[in-house]
Coordinates of C-alpha atoms in Angstrom, one line a residue:
I259 CA -44.5 23.0 -5.7
S260 CA -41.8 21.0 -3.3
S261 CA -43.9 17.6 -4.0
H262 CA -43.4 18.2 -7.8
V263 CA -39.7 19.0 -7.1
D264 CA -39.1 16.0 -5.0
R265 CA -41.1 13.8 -7.7
Y266 CA -39.1 15.3 -10.3
L267 CA -35.6 14.5 -8.5
K268 CA -36.7 11.0 -7.6
Q269 CA -37.7 10.3 -11.4
T270 CA -34.4 11.8 -12.7
Q271 CA -32.3 10.1 -10.2
H272 CA -34.1 6.9 -11.3
N273 CA -33.2 7.5 -14.9
M274 CA -29.7 8.4 -14.4
P275 CA -26.8 5.9 -14.3
N276 CA -25.7 5.0 -10.7
P277 CA -22.4 6.7 -10.0
Q278 CA -21.5 4.3 -7.2
P279 CA -19.8 1.2 -8.4
S280 CA -22.0 -1.8 -8.3
A281 CA -19.2 -4.2 -7.1
P282 CA -18.2 -4.0 -3.3
S283 CA -15.2 -1.8 -2.3
I284 CA -12.0 -3.6 -2.6
Y285 CA -11.3 -2.3 0.7
E286 CA -14.2 -3.7 2.7
P287 CA -13.3 -7.0 4.6
E288 CA -16.3 -8.9 2.8
F289 CA -14.5 -8.2 -0.6
A290 CA -11.5 -9.6 0.9
V291 CA -13.2 -12.9 1.7
Q292 CA -15.0 -13.2 -1.7
A293 CA -11.6 -12.4 -3.7
Y294 CA -9.6 -15.2 -2.0
A295 CA -12.7 -17.5 -2.1
V296 CA -13.1 -17.0 -6.0
D297 CA -11.5 -19.1 -8.5
T298 CA -8.7 -17.3 -9.9
A299 CA -10.3 -17.5 -13.4
Q300 CA -13.5 -15.7 -12.0
S301 CA -11.5 -13.1 -9.9
S302 CA -9.8 -11.7 -13.3
S303 CA -13.0 -10.9 -14.4
N304 CA -13.1 -7.5 -16.2
R305 CA -14.2 -4.7 -13.9
G306 CA -13.1 -1.2 -15.3
G307 CA -10.0 -2.8 -17.4
Y308 CA -8.3 -4.7 -14.4
S309 CA -9.0 -7.5 -11.9
T310 CA -10.1 -6.2 -8.5
H311 CA -8.3 -9.3 -7.0
K312 CA -5.0 -8.3 -8.7
V313 CA -5.5 -4.6 -7.3
R314 CA -5.9 -5.8 -4.0
D315 CA -2.9 -7.7 -4.0
S316 CA -0.8 -4.7 -5.7
V317 CA -2.3 -2.3 -3.2
I318 CA -1.4 -4.8 -0.1
G319 CA 2.1 -5.4 -1.8
G320 CA 2.6 -1.7 -2.2
A321 CA 1.8 -0.9 1.4
A322 CA 4.3 -3.7 2.4
V323 CA 6.9 -1.9 0.4
A324 CA 6.3 1.4 1.9
G325 CA 6.2 0.0 5.3
G326 CA 9.7 -1.7 4.7
V327 CA 11.2 1.5 3.5
V328 CA 10.0 3.3 6.4
G329 CA 11.1 0.5 8.7
L330 CA 14.6 0.7 7.1
L331 CA 15.0 4.4 7.3
I332 CA 14.0 4.6 10.9
A333 CA 15.8 1.4 12.3
G334 CA 17.8 -0.7 9.8
H335 CA 16.9 -3.9 8.1
V336 CA 15.2 -5.9 10.9
F337 CA 12.6 -3.0 11.2
A338 CA 12.2 -3.1 7.6
L339 CA 10.8 -6.5 7.6
V340 CA 8.6 -5.6 10.6
G341 CA 7.5 -2.5 8.8
A342 CA 6.5 -4.3 5.7
V343 CA 4.7 -7.2 7.5
G344 CA 2.7 -4.4 9.6
A345 CA 1.7 -2.2 6.7
C346 CA 0.6 -5.4 5.2
V347 CA -1.6 -6.4 7.9
L348 CA -2.8 -3.0 8.1
A349 CA -3.8 -2.6 4.7
T350 CA -6.5 -5.5 5.1
Q351 CA -7.9 -3.6 8.3
N352 CA -11.0 -1.4 7.9
N353 CA -9.9 1.8 10.1
M354 CA -8.1 5.0 9.5
A355 CA -4.6 3.1 10.0
G356 CA -5.8 0.8 7.0
E357 CA -6.7 3.8 4.7
I358 CA -3.2 5.1 5.5
A359 CA -1.5 1.8 4.6
R360 CA -3.8 1.4 1.3
A361 CA -3.1 5.2 0.5
S362 CA 0.7 4.5 0.8
G363 CA 0.3 1.0 -1.4
N364 CA -1.6 3.1 -3.8
V365 CA 1.4 5.6 -4.0
V366 CA 3.7 2.7 -4.6
V367 CA 1.7 1.0 -7.2
A368 CA 1.3 4.5 -9.1
A369 CA 4.9 5.3 -8.7
G370 CA 5.5 1.8 -10.2
D371 CA 3.1 2.0 -12.9
R372 CA 4.6 5.6 -13.8
A373 CA 8.2 3.9 -14.1
K374 CA 7.2 1.3 -16.1
K375 CA 5.4 3.7 -18.6
I376 CA 8.7 6.0 -18.5
D377 CA 10.8 3.0 -19.3
K378 CA 8.5 1.9 -21.9
E379 CA 9.1 5.2 -23.5
H380 CA 12.7 5.7 -23.0
H381 CA 14.1 2.1 -22.5
I382 CA 15.7 3.2 -19.5
V383 CA 16.4 -0.3 -18.1
D384 CA 17.9 -1.6 -21.5
K385 CA 20.2 1.3 -21.5
I386 CA 21.5 1.0 -17.8
Q387 CA 22.0 -2.7 -18.6
R388 CA 24.0 -2.0 -21.7
T389 CA 26.0 0.7 -19.7
A390 CA 26.8 -1.7 -16.8
K391 CA 27.8 -4.3 -19.6
N392 CA 30.4 -2.1 -21.4
A393 CA 31.6 -0.8 -17.9
L394 CA 32.4 -4.3 -16.9
Q395 CA 34.0 -5.1 -20.2
S396 CA 36.1 -1.8 -19.9
A397 CA 37.0 -2.8 -16.4
K398 CA 38.2 -6.3 -17.2
E399 CA 40.3 -5.0 -20.4
F400 CA 42.0 -2.2 -18.1
D401 CA 42.8 -5.2 -15.6
E402 CA 44.2 -7.3 -18.4
K403 CA 46.3 -4.6 -19.5
H404 CA 47.5 -3.3 -16.1
H405 CA 47.1 -6.3 -14.0
V406 CA 45.3 -4.3 -11.1
G407 CA 43.8 -7.2 -9.3
E408 CA 47.0 -8.7 -9.0
K409 CA 49.0 -5.7 -7.9
I410 CA 46.1 -4.9 -5.2
S411 CA 46.2 -8.7 -4.1
N412 CA 50.2 -8.4 -3.7
G413 CA 49.8 -5.0 -2.2
L414 CA 47.4 -6.5 0.6
K415 CA 49.3 -9.6 0.9
G416 CA 52.5 -7.6 1.9
L417 CA 50.6 -5.4 4.3
A418 CA 49.4 -8.3 5.9
D419 CA 53.0 -9.4 6.1
E420 CA 54.1 -6.1 7.6
I421 CA 51.1 -6.1 10.2
R422 CA 51.7 -9.6 11.4
P423 CA 53.9 -9.9 14.6
K424 CA 57.4 -11.3 13.7
K425 CA 58.4 -14.5 15.4
K426 CA 61.3 -14.4 17.6

């Protein structure tokens, strides 16, 4: 009976579509070499609706953004650059650190995609631009009416005159 079951399983597995992708994983180092070696027109061939080369670049870019944000939060702008470059390099490595960097890159890419979708539905960027433009126009009109900029300038000049040591 077990030989019949084995034979049946082999036949059904052979006839079923392969659940594994036929293309190499975008995280494999061999794929990275292939992706950069292939002509741009060929690298944009449609695999699952998007270019694997572009996905790879976006994941690495997302990892760089995540690394930069972490570096900025921990130690400031210099470490933001170090974190971004480090995460970018790690994302190309085939080890646990690379997996973490790619996962963070995927999170950033997904967040960006979600933000684009929300903006497309609700036109948030357009609304912010209109609001900022209106606020700037209102501030200009207020300054023209009340001469705020001139008053601040004169006040600072008077303060500087008071602070400056007097000549004897």
